[in-house]
PDB file of C-alpha atoms and ligand atoms in Angstrom:
ATOM      1  CA  MET N   1      -0.069  -0.061   0.183  1.00 71.00           C
ATOM      2  CA  GLN N   2       1.640   3.501  -0.914  1.00 82.00           C
ATOM      3  CA  SER N   3       1.103   6.025   1.366  1.00 91.00           C
ATOM      4  CA  LYS N   4      -1.227   9.204   0.168  1.00 93.00           C
ATOM      5  CA  GLN N   5       2.209  11.278  -0.293  1.00 96.00           C
ATOM      6  CA  VAL N   6       3.762   9.035  -2.598  1.00 97.00           C
ATOM      7  CA  GLU N   7       0.514   8.193  -4.259  1.00 97.00           C
ATOM      8  CA  LYS N   8       0.009  11.983  -5.084  1.00 97.00           C
ATOM      9  CA  ALA N   9       3.220  12.673  -6.043  1.00 98.00           C
ATOM     10  CA  LEU N  10       2.620   9.516  -8.556  1.00 98.00           C
ATOM     11  CA  ASN N  11      -0.451  11.267 -10.299  1.00 98.00           C
ATOM     12  CA  GLU N  12       1.556  14.494 -10.125  1.00 98.00           C
ATOM     13  CA  GLN N  13       4.257  12.494 -12.380  1.00 98.00           C
ATOM     14  CA  ILE N  14       1.657  11.098 -14.207  1.00 98.00           C
ATOM     15  CA  ASN N  15       0.714  14.687 -14.990  1.00 98.00           C
ATOM     16  CA  GLU N  16       4.096  15.284 -16.261  1.00 98.00           C
ATOM     17  CA  GLU N  17       4.816  12.877 -18.344  1.00 98.00           C
ATOM     18  CA  LEU N  18       1.600  13.633 -20.429  1.00 98.00           C
ATOM     19  CA  TYR N  19       2.650  17.233 -20.157  1.00 98.00           C
ATOM     20  CA  SER N  20       5.797  15.994 -21.815  1.00 98.00           C
ATOM     21  CA  ALA N  21       4.346  14.268 -24.474  1.00 98.00           C
ATOM     22  CA  TYR N  22       2.210  17.469 -25.392  1.00 97.00           C
ATOM     23  CA  ALA N  23       5.215  19.759 -25.530  1.00 97.00           C
ATOM     24  CA  TYR N  24       7.279  17.436 -27.769  1.00 98.00           C
ATOM     25  CA  LEU N  25       4.142  17.417 -30.212  1.00 98.00           C
ATOM     26  CA  ALA N  26       4.473  21.254 -29.950  1.00 97.00           C
ATOM     27  CA  MET N  27       7.997  20.933 -31.053  1.00 97.00           C
ATOM     28  CA  ALA N  28       7.163  18.366 -33.789  1.00 98.00           C
ATOM     29  CA  ALA N  29       4.737  20.514 -35.391  1.00 97.00           C
ATOM     30  CA  GLU N  30       7.236  23.702 -35.034  1.00 97.00           C
ATOM     31  CA  ALA N  31      10.005  21.449 -36.681  1.00 97.00           C
ATOM     32  CA  ASP N  32       7.089  21.179 -39.390  1.00 97.00           C
ATOM     33  CA  LYS N  33       7.134  25.029 -40.170  1.00 96.00           C
ATOM     34  CA  LEU N  34      10.882  24.624 -40.334  1.00 96.00           C
ATOM     35  CA  GLY N  35      10.427  21.839 -43.256  1.00 96.00           C
ATOM     36  CA  LEU N  36      12.511  19.476 -41.013  1.00 97.00           C
ATOM     37  CA  PRO N  37      10.716  15.945 -41.443  1.00 98.00           C
ATOM     38  CA  GLY N  38      13.543  14.118 -39.415  1.00 98.00           C
ATOM     39  CA  PHE N  39      13.115  16.345 -36.524  1.00 98.00           C
ATOM     40  CA  VAL N  40       9.384  15.914 -36.829  1.00 98.00           C
ATOM     41  CA  ASN N  41       9.754  11.959 -36.581  1.00 98.00           C
ATOM     42  CA  TRP N  42      12.219  12.601 -34.051  1.00 98.00           C
ATOM     43  CA  PHE N  43       9.678  14.463 -31.610  1.00 98.00           C
ATOM     44  CA  LYS N  44       6.844  12.297 -32.267  1.00 98.00           C
ATOM     45  CA  VAL N  45       8.658   9.643 -31.196  1.00 98.00           C
ATOM     46  CA  GLN N  46       9.412  11.486 -28.181  1.00 98.00           C
ATOM     47  CA  TYR N  47       5.976  12.046 -27.990  1.00 98.00           C
ATOM     48  CA  ALA N  48       5.647   8.397 -27.972  1.00 97.00           C
ATOM     49  CA  GLU N  49       7.603   7.526 -25.242  1.00 97.00           C
ATOM     50  CA  GLU N  50       6.551  10.013 -23.026  1.00 98.00           C
ATOM     51  CA  LEU N  51       3.113   8.766 -23.211  1.00 98.00           C
ATOM     52  CA  ALA N  52       4.232   5.267 -22.599  1.00 97.00           C
ATOM     53  CA  HIS N  53       6.269   7.177 -19.050  1.00 98.00           C
ATOM     54  CA  ALA N  54       3.062   8.215 -18.258  1.00 98.00           C
ATOM     55  CA  ASP N  55       0.982   4.907 -19.082  1.00 98.00           C
ATOM     56  CA  ARG N  56       3.738   3.355 -16.825  1.00 98.00           C
ATOM     57  CA  PHE N  57       2.840   5.425 -13.375  1.00 98.00           C
ATOM     58  CA  PHE N  58      -0.094   5.012 -14.344  1.00 98.00           C
ATOM     59  CA  ASN N  59       0.079   0.972 -14.387  1.00 98.00           C
ATOM     60  CA  PHE N  60       1.772   1.314 -11.326  1.00 98.00           C
ATOM     61  CA  VAL N  61      -0.262   3.462  -9.087  1.00 98.00           C
ATOM     62  CA  LEU N  62      -2.957   0.908  -9.988  1.00 97.00           C
ATOM     63  CA  GLU N  63      -1.051  -2.423  -9.455  1.00 97.00           C
ATOM     64  CA  ARG N  64      -0.231  -1.137  -5.831  1.00 96.00           C
ATOM     65  CA  ASP N  65      -4.131  -0.421  -5.532  1.00 95.00           C
ATOM     66  CA  GLY N  66      -3.537   3.325  -5.681  1.00 96.00           C
ATOM     67  CA  THR N  67      -6.225   5.995  -7.095  1.00 97.00           C
ATOM     68  CA  ILE N  68      -5.913   7.999 -10.059  1.00 98.00           C
ATOM     69  CA  GLU N  69      -6.181  11.484 -10.188  1.00 97.00           C
ATOM     70  CA  LEU N  70      -5.748  13.020 -13.464  1.00 97.00           C
ATOM     71  CA  SER N  71      -5.328  16.727 -13.753  1.00 97.00           C
ATOM     72  CA  ALA N  72      -5.245  19.396 -16.639  1.00 97.00           C
ATOM     73  CA  ILE N  73      -2.428  19.295 -18.373  1.00 97.00           C
ATOM     74  CA  GLY N  74      -0.916  22.709 -19.200  1.00 96.00           C
ATOM     75  CA  ARG N  75      -0.186  24.362 -22.325  1.00 96.00           C
ATOM     76  CA  PRO N  76       3.488  24.082 -23.625  1.00 96.00           C
ATOM     77  CA  GLU N  77       5.746  26.979 -23.864  1.00 89.00           C
ATOM     78  CA  ILE N  78       6.869  26.462 -27.626  1.00 90.00           C
ATOM     79  CA  GLY N  79       7.298  29.850 -29.573  1.00 88.00           C
ATOM     80  CA  GLU N  80       9.216  30.360 -33.047  1.00 91.00           C
ATOM     81  CA  GLU N  81      12.073  28.339 -32.861  1.00 92.00           C
ATOM     82  CA  THR N  82      15.069  27.244 -34.392  1.00 95.00           C
ATOM     83  CA  ALA N  83      16.439  23.456 -34.819  1.00 96.00           C
ATOM     84  CA  LEU N  84      18.856  24.221 -32.256  1.00 97.00           C
ATOM     85  CA  SER N  85      16.623  26.303 -29.675  1.00 97.00           C
ATOM     86  CA  LEU N  86      14.114  23.435 -29.798  1.00 97.00           C
ATOM     87  CA  PHE N  87      16.769  20.832 -28.817  1.00 98.00           C
ATOM     88  CA  GLU N  88      17.974  23.574 -25.898  1.00 97.00           C
ATOM     89  CA  LYS N  89      14.289  23.207 -24.972  1.00 97.00           C
ATOM     90  CA  ALA N  90      14.230  19.304 -24.697  1.00 98.00           C
ATOM     91  CA  LEU N  91      17.122  19.540 -23.023  1.00 98.00           C
ATOM     92  CA  ALA N  92      16.357  21.816 -20.209  1.00 97.00           C
ATOM     93  CA  HIS N  93      13.103  19.750 -19.948  1.00 97.00           C
ATOM     94  CA  GLU N  94      14.455  16.606 -19.375  1.00 98.00           C
ATOM     95  CA  GLN N  95      16.660  18.331 -16.725  1.00 98.00           C
ATOM     96  CA  HIS N  96      13.459  18.937 -15.228  1.00 98.00           C
ATOM     97  CA  ILE N  97      12.024  15.866 -15.011  1.00 98.00           C
ATOM     98  CA  THR N  98      15.470  14.143 -14.083  1.00 98.00           C
ATOM     99  CA  GLN N  99      15.073  16.246 -10.789  1.00 98.00           C
ATOM    100  CA  LEU N 100      11.291  15.382 -10.274  1.00 98.00           C
ATOM    101  CA  ILE N 101      12.573  11.547 -10.472  1.00 98.00           C
ATOM    102  CA  PHE N 102      15.354  12.476  -8.103  1.00 98.00           C
ATOM    103  CA  ARG N 103      12.759  14.178  -5.608  1.00 98.00           C
ATOM    104  CA  LEU N 104      10.215  11.229  -5.977  1.00 98.00           C
ATOM    105  CA  LYS N 105      12.722   8.972  -5.249  1.00 98.00           C
ATOM    106  CA  ASP N 106      13.750  10.447  -2.298  1.00 98.00           C
ATOM    107  CA  LEU N 107      10.488  10.829  -0.898  1.00 98.00           C
ATOM    108  CA  ALA N 108      10.090   6.773  -1.603  1.00 97.00           C
ATOM    109  CA  ARG N 109      13.337   6.585   0.632  1.00 97.00           C
ATOM    110  CA  SER N 110      11.999   8.615   3.051  1.00 96.00           C
ATOM    111  CA  GLU N 111       8.872   6.960   3.436  1.00 95.00           C
ATOM    112  CA  SER N 112      10.453   3.356   3.154  1.00 95.00           C
ATOM    113  CA  ASP N 113       8.606   2.463   0.020  1.00 96.00           C
ATOM    114  CA  HIS N 114      10.792   0.394  -1.294  1.00 97.00           C
ATOM    115  CA  ALA N 115       8.849  -0.950  -3.808  1.00 97.00           C
ATOM    116  CA  THR N 116       8.190   2.912  -5.413  1.00 98.00           C
ATOM    117  CA  ASP N 117      11.794   3.434  -5.056  1.00 97.00           C
ATOM    118  CA  VAL N 118      12.540   0.393  -7.208  1.00 98.00           C
ATOM    119  CA  PHE N 119      10.208   0.832  -9.535  1.00 98.00           C
ATOM    120  CA  LEU N 120      11.968   4.326 -10.324  1.00 98.00           C
ATOM    121  CA  GLU N 121      15.556   3.190 -10.974  1.00 98.00           C
ATOM    122  CA  TRP N 122      14.084   2.616 -14.865  1.00 98.00           C
ATOM    123  CA  PHE N 123      13.463   6.285 -14.797  1.00 98.00           C
ATOM    124  CA  VAL N 124      16.299   7.334 -13.112  1.00 98.00           C
ATOM    125  CA  LYS N 125      18.176   5.181 -16.146  1.00 97.00           C
ATOM    126  CA  GLU N 126      15.879   6.591 -18.746  1.00 96.00           C
ATOM    127  CA  GLN N 127      16.886  10.252 -17.884  1.00 97.00           C
ATOM    128  CA  VAL N 128      20.534   9.460 -18.092  1.00 98.00           C
ATOM    129  CA  GLU N 129      19.920   8.249 -21.702  1.00 96.00           C
ATOM    130  CA  GLU N 130      17.479  11.081 -22.812  1.00 96.00           C
ATOM    131  CA  GLU N 131      19.636  13.888 -21.569  1.00 98.00           C
ATOM    132  CA  ALA N 132      22.808  11.890 -23.300  1.00 98.00           C
ATOM    133  CA  SER N 133      20.883  11.654 -26.382  1.00 97.00           C
ATOM    134  CA  THR N 134      19.480  15.295 -26.826  1.00 98.00           C
ATOM    135  CA  ARG N 135      22.705  16.824 -25.599  1.00 98.00           C
ATOM    136  CA  ALA N 136      24.002  14.565 -28.689  1.00 98.00           C
ATOM    137  CA  VAL N 137      21.971  16.242 -31.216  1.00 98.00           C
ATOM    138  CA  ILE N 138      22.658  19.747 -29.681  1.00 98.00           C
ATOM    139  CA  ASP N 139      26.068  18.792 -30.128  1.00 98.00           C
ATOM    140  CA  GLN N 140      25.698  17.933 -33.729  1.00 97.00           C
ATOM    141  CA  LEU N 141      23.875  21.141 -34.651  1.00 97.00           C
ATOM    142  CA  LYS N 142      26.303  23.504 -33.125  1.00 97.00           C
ATOM    143  CA  MET N 143      29.138  22.150 -35.138  1.00 96.00           C
ATOM    144  CA  VAL N 144      27.083  22.653 -38.623  1.00 95.00           C
ATOM    145  CA  ALA N 145      26.146  26.241 -36.843  1.00 89.00           C
ATOM    146  CA  GLY N 146      23.067  26.653 -39.265  1.00 78.00           C
ATOM    147  CA  ASP N 147      24.824  25.236 -42.511  1.00 91.00           C
ATOM    148  CA  PRO N 148      21.772  23.658 -44.369  1.00 93.00           C
ATOM    149  CA  ASN N 149      24.102  21.295 -45.891  1.00 95.00           C
ATOM    150  CA  GLY N 150      24.638  19.781 -41.963  1.00 96.00           C
ATOM    151  CA  LEU N 151      21.070  20.346 -40.894  1.00 96.00           C
ATOM    152  CA  PHE N 152      20.139  18.297 -43.748  1.00 96.00           C
ATOM    153  CA  MET N 153      22.176  15.331 -43.036  1.00 97.00           C
ATOM    154  CA  ILE N 154      21.165  15.385 -39.408  1.00 97.00           C
ATOM    155  CA  ASP N 155      17.593  15.842 -40.500  1.00 97.00           C
ATOM    156  CA  ARG N 156      18.260  12.598 -42.096  1.00 97.00           C
ATOM    157  CA  GLU N 157      19.498  10.930 -39.377  1.00 97.00           C
ATOM    158  CA  LEU N 158      16.747  11.762 -37.018  1.00 97.00           C
ATOM    159  CA  ALA N 159      14.239  10.273 -39.697  1.00 96.00           C
ATOM    160  CA  ALA N 160      15.716   6.887 -38.563  1.00 94.00           C
ATOM    161  CA  ARG N 161      14.502   6.956 -35.143  1.00 93.00           C
ATOM    162  CA  LYS N 162      12.025   4.113 -34.213  1.00 93.00           C
ATOM    163  CA  VAL N 163       9.370   4.158 -31.154  1.00 90.00           C
ATOM    164  CA  GLU N 164      11.557   1.467 -29.387  1.00 83.00           C
ATOM    165  CA  PRO N 165       9.686  -1.401 -28.029  1.00 77.00           C
ATOM    166  CA  ALA N 166       9.301  -1.018 -24.109  1.00 72.00           C
ATOM    167  CA  ALA N 167      11.865  -3.133 -21.946  1.00 66.00           C
TER     168      ALA N 167
HETATM  169 FE1  OFO J   1      11.680  12.434 -21.422  1.00 54.22          FE
HETATM  170  O1  OFO J   1      11.348  11.693 -19.778  1.00 54.22           O
HETATM  171 FE2  OFO J   1       9.558  10.740 -19.258  1.00 54.22          FE
HETATM  172  O2  OFO J   1      10.224  10.624 -17.429  1.00 54.22           O
END
């Protein structure tokens, strides 16, 4: 049985994951305006992954006999962007999510909730991967410095990303 405090925090994380999905969908739309189909694909894959993250939290709360409380999803702050600023926003967002996962883990530990603590391990590793893959694209974008040929090559690479089957 989860404490009410852990249950509330897990419900809030469902909202954060759904917001993440929504933000990546907004980034995909912005990338489309820039005429970068590979970037659109990358953000859409990320969108699908965030929905799967929300689902993991959702299933875990129910598995532990908890109650789901869904709340309103905020509007993503995505304005007129460049390819680089989109990825910089993505990285800042993932860093924020990492902090939330760490805080959740601290809470689970402080309540000796080993089940939630172990459940969150997957997310700790996932965040390391997500930050690294986002940072790698930022590095590439900085390297090509807006050169259209370089951007074209990166776009082709991002077009190859596929949704990974759930581990
Ligand atoms: Fe992008 O990460 Fe979810 O958790």
